[in-house]
PDB file of C-alpha atoms in Angstrom:
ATOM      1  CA  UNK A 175      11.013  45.504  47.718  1.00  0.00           C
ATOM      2  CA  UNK A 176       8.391  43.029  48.842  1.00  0.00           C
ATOM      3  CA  UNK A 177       6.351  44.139  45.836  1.00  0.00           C
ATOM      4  CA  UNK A 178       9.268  43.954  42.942  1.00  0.00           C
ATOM      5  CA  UNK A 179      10.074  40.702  44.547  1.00  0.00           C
ATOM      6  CA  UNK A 180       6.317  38.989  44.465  1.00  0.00           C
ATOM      7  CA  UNK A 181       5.937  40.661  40.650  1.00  0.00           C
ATOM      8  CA  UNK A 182       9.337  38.532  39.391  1.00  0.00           C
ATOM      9  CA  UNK A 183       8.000  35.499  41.426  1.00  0.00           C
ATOM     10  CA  UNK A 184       4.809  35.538  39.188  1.00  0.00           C
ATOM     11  CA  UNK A 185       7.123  36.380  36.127  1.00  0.00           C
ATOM     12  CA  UNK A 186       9.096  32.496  36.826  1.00  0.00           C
ATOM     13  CA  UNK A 187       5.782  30.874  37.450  1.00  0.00           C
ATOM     14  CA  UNK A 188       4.464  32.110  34.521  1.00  0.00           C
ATOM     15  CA  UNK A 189       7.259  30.816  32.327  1.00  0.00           C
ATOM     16  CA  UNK A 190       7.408  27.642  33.753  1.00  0.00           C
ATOM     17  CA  UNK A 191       3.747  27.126  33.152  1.00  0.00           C
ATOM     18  CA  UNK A 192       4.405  28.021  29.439  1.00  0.00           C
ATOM     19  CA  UNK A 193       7.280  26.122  29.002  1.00  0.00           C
ATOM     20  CA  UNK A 194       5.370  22.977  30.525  1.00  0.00           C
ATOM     21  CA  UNK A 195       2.594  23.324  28.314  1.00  0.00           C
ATOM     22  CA  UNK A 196       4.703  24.003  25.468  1.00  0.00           C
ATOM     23  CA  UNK A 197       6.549  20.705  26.149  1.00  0.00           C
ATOM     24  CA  UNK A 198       2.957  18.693  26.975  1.00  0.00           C
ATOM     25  CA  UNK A 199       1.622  19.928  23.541  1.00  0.00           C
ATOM     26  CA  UNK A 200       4.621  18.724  21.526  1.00  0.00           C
ATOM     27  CA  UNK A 201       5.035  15.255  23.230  1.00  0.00           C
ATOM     28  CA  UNK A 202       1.638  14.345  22.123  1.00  0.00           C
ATOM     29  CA  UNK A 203       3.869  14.275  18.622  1.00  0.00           C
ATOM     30  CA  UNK A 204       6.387  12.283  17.925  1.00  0.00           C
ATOM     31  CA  UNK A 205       8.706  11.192  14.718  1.00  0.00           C
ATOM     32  CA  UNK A 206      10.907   8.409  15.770  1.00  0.00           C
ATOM     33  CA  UNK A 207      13.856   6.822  13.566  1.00  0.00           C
ATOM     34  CA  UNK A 208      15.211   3.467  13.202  1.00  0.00           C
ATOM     35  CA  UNK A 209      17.787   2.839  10.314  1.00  0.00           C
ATOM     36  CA  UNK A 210      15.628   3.842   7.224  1.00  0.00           C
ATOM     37  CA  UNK A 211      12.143   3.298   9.137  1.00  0.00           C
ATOM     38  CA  UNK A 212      10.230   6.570  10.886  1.00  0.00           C
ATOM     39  CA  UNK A 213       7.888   6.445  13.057  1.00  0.00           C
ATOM     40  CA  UNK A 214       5.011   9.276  13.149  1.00  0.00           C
ATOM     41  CA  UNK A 215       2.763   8.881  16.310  1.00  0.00           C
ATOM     42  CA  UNK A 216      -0.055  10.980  17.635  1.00  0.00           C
ATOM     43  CA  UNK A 217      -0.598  10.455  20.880  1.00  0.00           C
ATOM     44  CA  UNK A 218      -3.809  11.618  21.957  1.00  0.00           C
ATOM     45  CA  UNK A 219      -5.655   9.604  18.645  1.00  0.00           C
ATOM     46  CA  UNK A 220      -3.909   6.783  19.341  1.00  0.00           C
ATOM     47  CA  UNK A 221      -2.345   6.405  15.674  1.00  0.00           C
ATOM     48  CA  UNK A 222       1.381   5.325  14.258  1.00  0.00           C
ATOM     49  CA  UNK A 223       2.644   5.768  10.680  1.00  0.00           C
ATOM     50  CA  UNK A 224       5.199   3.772   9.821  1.00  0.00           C
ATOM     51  CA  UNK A 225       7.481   5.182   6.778  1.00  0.00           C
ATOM     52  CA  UNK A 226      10.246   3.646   4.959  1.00  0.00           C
ATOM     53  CA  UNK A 227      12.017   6.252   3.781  1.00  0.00           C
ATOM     54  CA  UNK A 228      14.104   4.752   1.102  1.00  0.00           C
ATOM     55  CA  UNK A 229      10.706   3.789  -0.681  1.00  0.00           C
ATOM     56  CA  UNK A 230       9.192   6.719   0.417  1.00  0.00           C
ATOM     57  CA  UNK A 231       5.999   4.622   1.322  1.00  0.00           C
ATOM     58  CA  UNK A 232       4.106   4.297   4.611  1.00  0.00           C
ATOM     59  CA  UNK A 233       3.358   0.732   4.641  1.00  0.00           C
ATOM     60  CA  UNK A 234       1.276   0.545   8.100  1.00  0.00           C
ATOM     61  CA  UNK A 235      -1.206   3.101   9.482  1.00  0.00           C
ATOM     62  CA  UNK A 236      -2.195   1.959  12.937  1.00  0.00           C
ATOM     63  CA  UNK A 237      -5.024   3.327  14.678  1.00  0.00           C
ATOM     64  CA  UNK A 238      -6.051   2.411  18.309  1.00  0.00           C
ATOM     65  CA  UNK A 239      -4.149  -0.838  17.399  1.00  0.00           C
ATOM     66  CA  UNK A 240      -6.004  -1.578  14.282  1.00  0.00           C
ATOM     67  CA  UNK A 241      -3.843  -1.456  10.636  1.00  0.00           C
ATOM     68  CA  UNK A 242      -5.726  -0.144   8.304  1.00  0.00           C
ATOM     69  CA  UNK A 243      -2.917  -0.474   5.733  1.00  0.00           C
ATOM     70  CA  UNK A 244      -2.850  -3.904   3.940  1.00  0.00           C
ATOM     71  CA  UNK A 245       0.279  -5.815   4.545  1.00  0.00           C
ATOM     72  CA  UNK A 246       0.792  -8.622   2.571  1.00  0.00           C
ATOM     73  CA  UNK A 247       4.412  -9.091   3.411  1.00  0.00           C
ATOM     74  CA  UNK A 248       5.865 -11.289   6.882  1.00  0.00           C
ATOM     75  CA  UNK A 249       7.690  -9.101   8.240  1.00  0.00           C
ATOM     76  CA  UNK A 250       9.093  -5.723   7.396  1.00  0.00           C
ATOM     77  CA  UNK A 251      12.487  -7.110   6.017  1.00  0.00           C
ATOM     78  CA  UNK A 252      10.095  -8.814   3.070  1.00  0.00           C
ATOM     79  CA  UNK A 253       8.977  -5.489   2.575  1.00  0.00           C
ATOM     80  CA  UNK A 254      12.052  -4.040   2.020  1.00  0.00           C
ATOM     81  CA  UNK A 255      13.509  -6.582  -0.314  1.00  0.00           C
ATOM     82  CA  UNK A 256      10.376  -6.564  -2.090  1.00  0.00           C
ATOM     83  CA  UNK A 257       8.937  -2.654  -2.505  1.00  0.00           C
ATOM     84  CA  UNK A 258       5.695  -2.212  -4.498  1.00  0.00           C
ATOM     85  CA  UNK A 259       2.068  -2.015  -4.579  1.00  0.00           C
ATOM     86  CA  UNK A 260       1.289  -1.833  -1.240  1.00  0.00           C
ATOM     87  CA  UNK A 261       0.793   0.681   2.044  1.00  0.00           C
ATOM     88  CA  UNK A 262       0.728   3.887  -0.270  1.00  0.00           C
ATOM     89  CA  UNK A 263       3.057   3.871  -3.301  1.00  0.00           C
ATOM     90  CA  UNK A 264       3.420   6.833  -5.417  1.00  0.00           C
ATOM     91  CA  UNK A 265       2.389   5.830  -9.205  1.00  0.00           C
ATOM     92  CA  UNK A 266       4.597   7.764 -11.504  1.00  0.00           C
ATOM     93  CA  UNK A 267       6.058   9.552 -13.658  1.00  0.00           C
ATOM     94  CA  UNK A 268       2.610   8.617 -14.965  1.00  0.00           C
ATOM     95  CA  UNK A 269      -0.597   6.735 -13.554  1.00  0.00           C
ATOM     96  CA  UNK A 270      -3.330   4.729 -14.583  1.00  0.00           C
ATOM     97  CA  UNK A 271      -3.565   3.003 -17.508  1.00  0.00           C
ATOM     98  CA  UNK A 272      -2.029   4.443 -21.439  1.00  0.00           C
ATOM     99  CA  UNK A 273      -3.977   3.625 -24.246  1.00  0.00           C
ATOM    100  CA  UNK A 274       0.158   2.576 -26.213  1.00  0.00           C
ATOM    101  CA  UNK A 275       3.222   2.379 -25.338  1.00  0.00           C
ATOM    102  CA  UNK A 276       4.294   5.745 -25.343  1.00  0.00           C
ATOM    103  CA  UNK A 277       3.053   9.338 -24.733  1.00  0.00           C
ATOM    104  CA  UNK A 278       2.669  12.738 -25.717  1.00  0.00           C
ATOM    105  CA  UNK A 279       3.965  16.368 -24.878  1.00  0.00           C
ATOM    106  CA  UNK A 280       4.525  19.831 -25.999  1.00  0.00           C
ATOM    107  CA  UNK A 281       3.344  18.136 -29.417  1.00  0.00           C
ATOM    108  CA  UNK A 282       5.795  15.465 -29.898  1.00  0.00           C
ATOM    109  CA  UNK A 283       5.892  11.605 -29.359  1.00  0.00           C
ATOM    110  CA  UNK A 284       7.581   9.547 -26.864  1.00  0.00           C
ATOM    111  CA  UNK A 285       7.912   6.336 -27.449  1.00  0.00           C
ATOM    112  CA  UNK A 286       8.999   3.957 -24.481  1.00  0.00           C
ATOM    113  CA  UNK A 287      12.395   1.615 -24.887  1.00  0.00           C
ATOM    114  CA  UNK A 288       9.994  -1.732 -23.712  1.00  0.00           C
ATOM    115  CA  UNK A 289      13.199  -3.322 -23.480  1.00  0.00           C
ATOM    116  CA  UNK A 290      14.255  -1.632 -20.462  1.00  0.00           C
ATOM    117  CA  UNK A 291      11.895  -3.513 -19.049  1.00  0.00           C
ATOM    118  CA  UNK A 292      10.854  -0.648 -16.520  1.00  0.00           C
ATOM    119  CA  UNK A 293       7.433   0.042 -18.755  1.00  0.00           C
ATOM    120  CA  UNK A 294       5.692  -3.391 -19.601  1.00  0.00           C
ATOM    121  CA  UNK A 295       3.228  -4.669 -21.014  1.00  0.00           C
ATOM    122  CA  UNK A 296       0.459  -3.186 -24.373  1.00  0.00           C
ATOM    123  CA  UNK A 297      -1.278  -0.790 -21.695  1.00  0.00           C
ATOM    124  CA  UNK A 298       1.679   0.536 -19.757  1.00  0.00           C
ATOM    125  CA  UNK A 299      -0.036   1.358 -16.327  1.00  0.00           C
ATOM    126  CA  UNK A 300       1.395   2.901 -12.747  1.00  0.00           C
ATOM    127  CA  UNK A 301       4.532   4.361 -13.924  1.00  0.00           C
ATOM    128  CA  UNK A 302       8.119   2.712 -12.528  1.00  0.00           C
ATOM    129  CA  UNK A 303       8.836   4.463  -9.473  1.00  0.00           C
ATOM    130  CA  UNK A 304       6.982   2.573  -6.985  1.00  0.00           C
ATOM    131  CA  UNK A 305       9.326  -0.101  -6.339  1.00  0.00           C
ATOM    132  CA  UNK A 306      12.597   2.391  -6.509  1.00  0.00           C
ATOM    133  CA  UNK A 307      14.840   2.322  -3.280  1.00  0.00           C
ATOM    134  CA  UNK A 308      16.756   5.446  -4.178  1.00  0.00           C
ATOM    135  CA  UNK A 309      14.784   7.897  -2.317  1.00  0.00           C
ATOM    136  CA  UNK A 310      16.763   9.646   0.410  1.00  0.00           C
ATOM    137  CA  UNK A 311      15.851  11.047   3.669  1.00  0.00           C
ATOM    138  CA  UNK A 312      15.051  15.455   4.079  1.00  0.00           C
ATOM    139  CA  UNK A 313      13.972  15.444   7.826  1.00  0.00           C
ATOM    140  CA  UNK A 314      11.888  13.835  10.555  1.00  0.00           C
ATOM    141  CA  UNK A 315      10.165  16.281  12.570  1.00  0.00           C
ATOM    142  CA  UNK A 316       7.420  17.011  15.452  1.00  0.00           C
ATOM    143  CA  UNK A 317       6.361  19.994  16.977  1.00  0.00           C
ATOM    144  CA  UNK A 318       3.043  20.781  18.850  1.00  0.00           C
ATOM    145  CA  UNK A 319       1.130  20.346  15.808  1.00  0.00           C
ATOM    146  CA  UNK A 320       1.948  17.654  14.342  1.00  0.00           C
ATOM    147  CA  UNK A 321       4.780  14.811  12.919  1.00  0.00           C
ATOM    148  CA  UNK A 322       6.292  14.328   9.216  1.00  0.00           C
ATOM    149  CA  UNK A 323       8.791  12.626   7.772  1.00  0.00           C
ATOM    150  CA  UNK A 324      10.628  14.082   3.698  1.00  0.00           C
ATOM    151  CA  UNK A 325      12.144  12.538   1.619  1.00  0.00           C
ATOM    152  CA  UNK A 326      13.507  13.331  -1.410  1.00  0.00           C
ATOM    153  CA  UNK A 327      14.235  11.784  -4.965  1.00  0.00           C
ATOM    154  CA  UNK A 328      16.344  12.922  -7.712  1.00  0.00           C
ATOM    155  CA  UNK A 329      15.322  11.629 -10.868  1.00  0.00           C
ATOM    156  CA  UNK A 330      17.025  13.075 -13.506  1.00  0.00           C
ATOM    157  CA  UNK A 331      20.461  11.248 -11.578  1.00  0.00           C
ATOM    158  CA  UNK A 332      19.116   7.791 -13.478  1.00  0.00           C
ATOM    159  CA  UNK A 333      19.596   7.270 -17.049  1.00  0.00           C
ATOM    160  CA  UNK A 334      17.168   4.684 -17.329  1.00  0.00           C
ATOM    161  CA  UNK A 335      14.551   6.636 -16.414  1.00  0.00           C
ATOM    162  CA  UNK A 336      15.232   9.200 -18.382  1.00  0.00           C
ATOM    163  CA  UNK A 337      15.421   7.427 -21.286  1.00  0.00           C
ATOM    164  CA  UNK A 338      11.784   6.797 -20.466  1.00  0.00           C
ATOM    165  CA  UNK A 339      10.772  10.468 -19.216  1.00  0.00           C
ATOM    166  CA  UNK A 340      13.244  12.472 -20.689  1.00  0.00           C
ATOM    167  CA  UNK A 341      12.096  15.204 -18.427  1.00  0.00           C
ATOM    168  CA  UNK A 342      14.787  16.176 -15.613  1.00  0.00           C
ATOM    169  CA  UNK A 343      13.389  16.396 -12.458  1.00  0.00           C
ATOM    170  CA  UNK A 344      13.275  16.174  -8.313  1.00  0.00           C
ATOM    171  CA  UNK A 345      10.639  14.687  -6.009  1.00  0.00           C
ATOM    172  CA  UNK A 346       9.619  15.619  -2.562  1.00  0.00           C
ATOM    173  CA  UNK A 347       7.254  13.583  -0.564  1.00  0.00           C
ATOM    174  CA  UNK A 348       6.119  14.589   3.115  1.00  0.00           C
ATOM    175  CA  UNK A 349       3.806  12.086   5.226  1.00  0.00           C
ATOM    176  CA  UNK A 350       2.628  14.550   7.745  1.00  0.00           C
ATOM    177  CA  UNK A 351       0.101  13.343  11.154  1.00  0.00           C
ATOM    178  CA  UNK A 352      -2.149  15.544  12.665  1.00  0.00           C
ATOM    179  CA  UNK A 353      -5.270  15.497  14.539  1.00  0.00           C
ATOM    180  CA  UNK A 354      -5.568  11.929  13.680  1.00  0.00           C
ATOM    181  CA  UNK A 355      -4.866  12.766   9.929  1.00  0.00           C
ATOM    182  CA  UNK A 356      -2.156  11.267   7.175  1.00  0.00           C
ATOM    183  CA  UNK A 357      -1.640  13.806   4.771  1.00  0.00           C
ATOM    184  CA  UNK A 358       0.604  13.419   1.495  1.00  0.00           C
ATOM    185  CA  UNK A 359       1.828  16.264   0.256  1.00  0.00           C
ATOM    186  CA  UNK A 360       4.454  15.974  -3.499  1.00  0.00           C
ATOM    187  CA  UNK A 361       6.346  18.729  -4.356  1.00  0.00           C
ATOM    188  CA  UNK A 362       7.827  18.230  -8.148  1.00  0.00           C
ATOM    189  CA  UNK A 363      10.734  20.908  -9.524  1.00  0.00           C
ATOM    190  CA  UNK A 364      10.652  20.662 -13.514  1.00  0.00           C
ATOM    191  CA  UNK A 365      14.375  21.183 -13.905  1.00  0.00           C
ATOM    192  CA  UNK A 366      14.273  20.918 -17.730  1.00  0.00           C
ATOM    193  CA  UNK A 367      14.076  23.490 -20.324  1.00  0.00           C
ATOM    194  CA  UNK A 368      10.254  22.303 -21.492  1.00  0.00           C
ATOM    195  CA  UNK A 369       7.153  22.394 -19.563  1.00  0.00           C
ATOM    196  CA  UNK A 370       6.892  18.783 -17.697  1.00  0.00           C
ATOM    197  CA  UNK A 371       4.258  16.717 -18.143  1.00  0.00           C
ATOM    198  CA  UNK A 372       2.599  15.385 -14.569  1.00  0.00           C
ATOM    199  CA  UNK A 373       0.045  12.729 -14.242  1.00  0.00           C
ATOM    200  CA  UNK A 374       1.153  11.418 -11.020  1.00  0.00           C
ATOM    201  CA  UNK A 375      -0.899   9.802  -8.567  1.00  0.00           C
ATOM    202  CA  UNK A 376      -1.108   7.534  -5.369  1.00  0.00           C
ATOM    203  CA  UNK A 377      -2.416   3.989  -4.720  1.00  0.00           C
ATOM    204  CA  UNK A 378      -3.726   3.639  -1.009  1.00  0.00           C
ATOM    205  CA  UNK A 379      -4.399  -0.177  -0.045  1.00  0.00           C
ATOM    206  CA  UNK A 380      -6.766  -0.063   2.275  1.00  0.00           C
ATOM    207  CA  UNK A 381      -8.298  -2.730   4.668  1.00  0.00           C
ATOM    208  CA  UNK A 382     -11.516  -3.003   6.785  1.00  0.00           C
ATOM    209  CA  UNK A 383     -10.635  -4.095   9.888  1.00  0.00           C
ATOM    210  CA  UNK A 384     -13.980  -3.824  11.941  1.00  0.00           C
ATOM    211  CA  UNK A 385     -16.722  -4.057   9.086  1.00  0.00           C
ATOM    212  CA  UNK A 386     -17.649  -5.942   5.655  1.00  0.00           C
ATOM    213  CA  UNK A 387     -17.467  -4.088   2.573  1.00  0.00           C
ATOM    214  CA  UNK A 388     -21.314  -4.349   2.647  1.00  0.00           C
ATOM    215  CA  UNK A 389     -21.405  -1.791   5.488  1.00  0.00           C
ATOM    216  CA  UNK A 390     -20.018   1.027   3.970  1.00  0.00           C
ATOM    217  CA  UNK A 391     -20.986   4.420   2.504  1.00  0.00           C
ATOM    218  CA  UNK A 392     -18.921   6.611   0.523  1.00  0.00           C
ATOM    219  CA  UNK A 393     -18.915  10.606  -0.192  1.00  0.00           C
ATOM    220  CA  UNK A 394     -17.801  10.971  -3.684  1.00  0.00           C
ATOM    221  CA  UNK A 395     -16.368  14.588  -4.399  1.00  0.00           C
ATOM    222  CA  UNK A 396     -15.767  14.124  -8.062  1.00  0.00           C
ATOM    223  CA  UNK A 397     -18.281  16.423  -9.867  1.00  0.00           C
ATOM    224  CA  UNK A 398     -17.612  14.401 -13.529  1.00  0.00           C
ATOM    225  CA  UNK A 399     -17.403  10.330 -14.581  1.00  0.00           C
ATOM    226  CA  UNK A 400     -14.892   9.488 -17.476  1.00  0.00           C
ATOM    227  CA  UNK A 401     -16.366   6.657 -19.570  1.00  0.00           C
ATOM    228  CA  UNK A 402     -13.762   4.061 -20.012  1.00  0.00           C
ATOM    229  CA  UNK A 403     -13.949   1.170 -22.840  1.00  0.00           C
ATOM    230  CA  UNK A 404     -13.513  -2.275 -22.447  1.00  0.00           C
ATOM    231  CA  UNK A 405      -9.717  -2.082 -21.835  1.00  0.00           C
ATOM    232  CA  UNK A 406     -10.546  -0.012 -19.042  1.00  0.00           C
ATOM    233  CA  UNK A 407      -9.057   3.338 -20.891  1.00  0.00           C
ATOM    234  CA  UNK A 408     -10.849   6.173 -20.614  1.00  0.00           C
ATOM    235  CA  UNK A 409     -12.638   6.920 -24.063  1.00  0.00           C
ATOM    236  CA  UNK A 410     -12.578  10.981 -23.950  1.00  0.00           C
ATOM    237  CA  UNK A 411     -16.148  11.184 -22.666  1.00  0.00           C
ATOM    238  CA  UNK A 412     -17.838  12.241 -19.739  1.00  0.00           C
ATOM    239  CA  UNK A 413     -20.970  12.413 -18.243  1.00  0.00           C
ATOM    240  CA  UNK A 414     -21.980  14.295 -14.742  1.00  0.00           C
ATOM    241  CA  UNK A 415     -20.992  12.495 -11.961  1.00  0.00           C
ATOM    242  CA  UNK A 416     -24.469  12.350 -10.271  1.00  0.00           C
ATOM    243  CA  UNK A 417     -25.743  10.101 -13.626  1.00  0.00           C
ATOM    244  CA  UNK A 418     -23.316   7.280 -12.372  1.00  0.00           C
ATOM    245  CA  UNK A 419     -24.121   7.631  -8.635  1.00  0.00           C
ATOM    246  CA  UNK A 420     -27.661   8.599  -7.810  1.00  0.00           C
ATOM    247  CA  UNK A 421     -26.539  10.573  -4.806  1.00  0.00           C
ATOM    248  CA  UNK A 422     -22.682  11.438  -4.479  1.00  0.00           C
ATOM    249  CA  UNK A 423     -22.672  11.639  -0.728  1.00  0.00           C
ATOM    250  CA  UNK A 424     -24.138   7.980  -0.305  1.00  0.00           C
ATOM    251  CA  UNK A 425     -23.340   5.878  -2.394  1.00  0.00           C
ATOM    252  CA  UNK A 426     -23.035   2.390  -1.219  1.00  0.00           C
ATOM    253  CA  UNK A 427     -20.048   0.394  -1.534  1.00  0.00           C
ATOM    254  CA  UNK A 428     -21.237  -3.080  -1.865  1.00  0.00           C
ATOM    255  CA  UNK A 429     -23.156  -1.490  -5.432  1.00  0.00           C
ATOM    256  CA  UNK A 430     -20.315  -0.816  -7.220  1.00  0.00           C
ATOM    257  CA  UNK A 431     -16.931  -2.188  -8.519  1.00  0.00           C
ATOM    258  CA  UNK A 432     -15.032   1.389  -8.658  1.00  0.00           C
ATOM    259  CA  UNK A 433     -11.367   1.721 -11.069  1.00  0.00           C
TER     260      UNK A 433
END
C-alpha cells in the first residue's frame, strides 16, 4: 500500500509542477482590452503594443519604456477622432504612388470617381483605407507563446469603396508579440467572380529614441532597385540592387534619402 500510495503522491506533484509552469509560461503574455484599445505585452522583453482595433492600427510600440512608434497626436482620444498616417496604417486597396487616376486589371480600365473624394489628387497614392473606423474586432488572445489581437474588415459592405475597387472583398489583420517581435500578418478573401488585384502594403512610422539618424546601419534584403522618374513613379526599369547600395548589409542611413 505504502508503495501505490508514494507512486500517486509523485503523480499530484508532478501535475502541479506542470500546471505551474504552464501558467508561469503564459503570464509572461498578455492581451488586455479596454473599450476598442488592446493591449499586447511581453513580459520578459519588456514591450507593449497598443492596438486600436476599430482602425486596426497599433499606434505605440513600447519597449523597456521607450516608443518607438511616432505619435504625433495628445492624447489617444486625438487619435481616434483623427485616424491616419501614423503608428502602422495599412495602405490599400492599393499603395504607393499611380502614375493616373485610375488602374488596370484582367485587361480592362478603372477609372476612379475623383469626386468621391476618397482618391485625390493627379498621382493617387496610399489607397483610402487607412483612416476607416469600420474595422471590427475577431479576438484578443495569449497563450505561452505569444499575444495577438484580429480584426476584421468587410469591404465589399461600402458602396463607396466599391465604386472605387469594384472588387468584393474581406480583410483580416493580426498584430501578433512574441519573443520581443510585432508581426503583421493580412489575410485577404477575393469574394468576387474575377481574380483581385492586390498591391497592398504598410507604412511603419518609426522613431529613434536613443540615437541620430547618423548612427545607423541598415540590412537591405531587396535583391532589385526600381528606377523611379521625377514624379517619384517607378519608370519600368530596374537595375541590381547591389548597383544602388555598394554593400546591401551596410548601408548607412545618413547616405541616403530612401522612398
Amino acid at each position: 500500500m505504502k508503495h501505490h500510495y508514494w507512486a500517486f503522491g509523485l503523480t499530484v506533484v508532478a501535475v502541479f509542477l506542470s500546471v505551474a509552469a504552464d501558467a508561469q509560461a503564459q503570464a509572461r503574455y498578455t492581451a488586455k482590452q479596454t473599450g476598442d484599445i488592446v493591449q499586447l505585452r511581453d513580459s520578459r522583453t519588456d514591450t507593449t503594443v497598443s492596438v486600436m482595433t476599430t482602425v486596426s492600427n497599433a499606434y505605440e510600440m513600447v519597449v523597456k519604456g521607450q516608443n518607438v512608434l511616432r505619435m504625433p497626436f495628445a492624447t489617444v482620444d486625438d487619435f481616434r477622432a483623427r485616424p491616419g498616417l501614423n503608428g502602422i496604417p495599412l495602405l490599400a486597396p492599393f499603395a504607393n504612388r499611380l502614375d493616373e487616376q485610375a488602374f488596370y486589371a484582367n485587361g480592362k480600365k478603372y477609372n476612379f470617381d475623383m469626386e468621391l473624394g476618397n482618391v485625390r489628387g493627379a498621382i493617387p497614392i496610399h489607397g483610402f483605407l487607412s483612416n476607416t473606423k469600420d474595422w471590427k474586432l475577431v479576438e484578443a488572445k495569449a497563450d505561452g507563446k505569444s499575444a495577438w489581437v484580429t480584426s476584421r474588415l468587410d469591404f465589399y459592405r461600402n458602396p463607396q469603396w466599391m465604386k472605387q475597387f469594384p472588387f468584393a472583398h474581406t480583410l483580416e489583420m493580426t498584430y501578433r508579440l512574441a519573443d520581443g517581435v510585432l508581426e503583421v500578418k493580412t489575410v485577404i478573401e477575393n469574394l468576387s467572380v474575377e481574380p483581385m488585384p492586390v498591391a497592398i502594403g504598410f507604412h511603419p512610422y518609426f522613431q529613434l529614441t536613443d540615437s541620430t539618424r547618423e548612427d545607423w546601419v541598415l540590412s537591405i534584403g531587396a535583391k532589385a532597385h526600381w528606377l523611379l522618374a521625377d514624379n517619384k513613379i517607378p519608370t519600368g526599369e530596374t537595375e541590381p540592387a547591389d548597383k544602388f547600395f555598394p554593400d546591401r548589409k551596410a548601408v548607412p542611413l545618413k547616405d541616403f534619402d530612401l522612398d
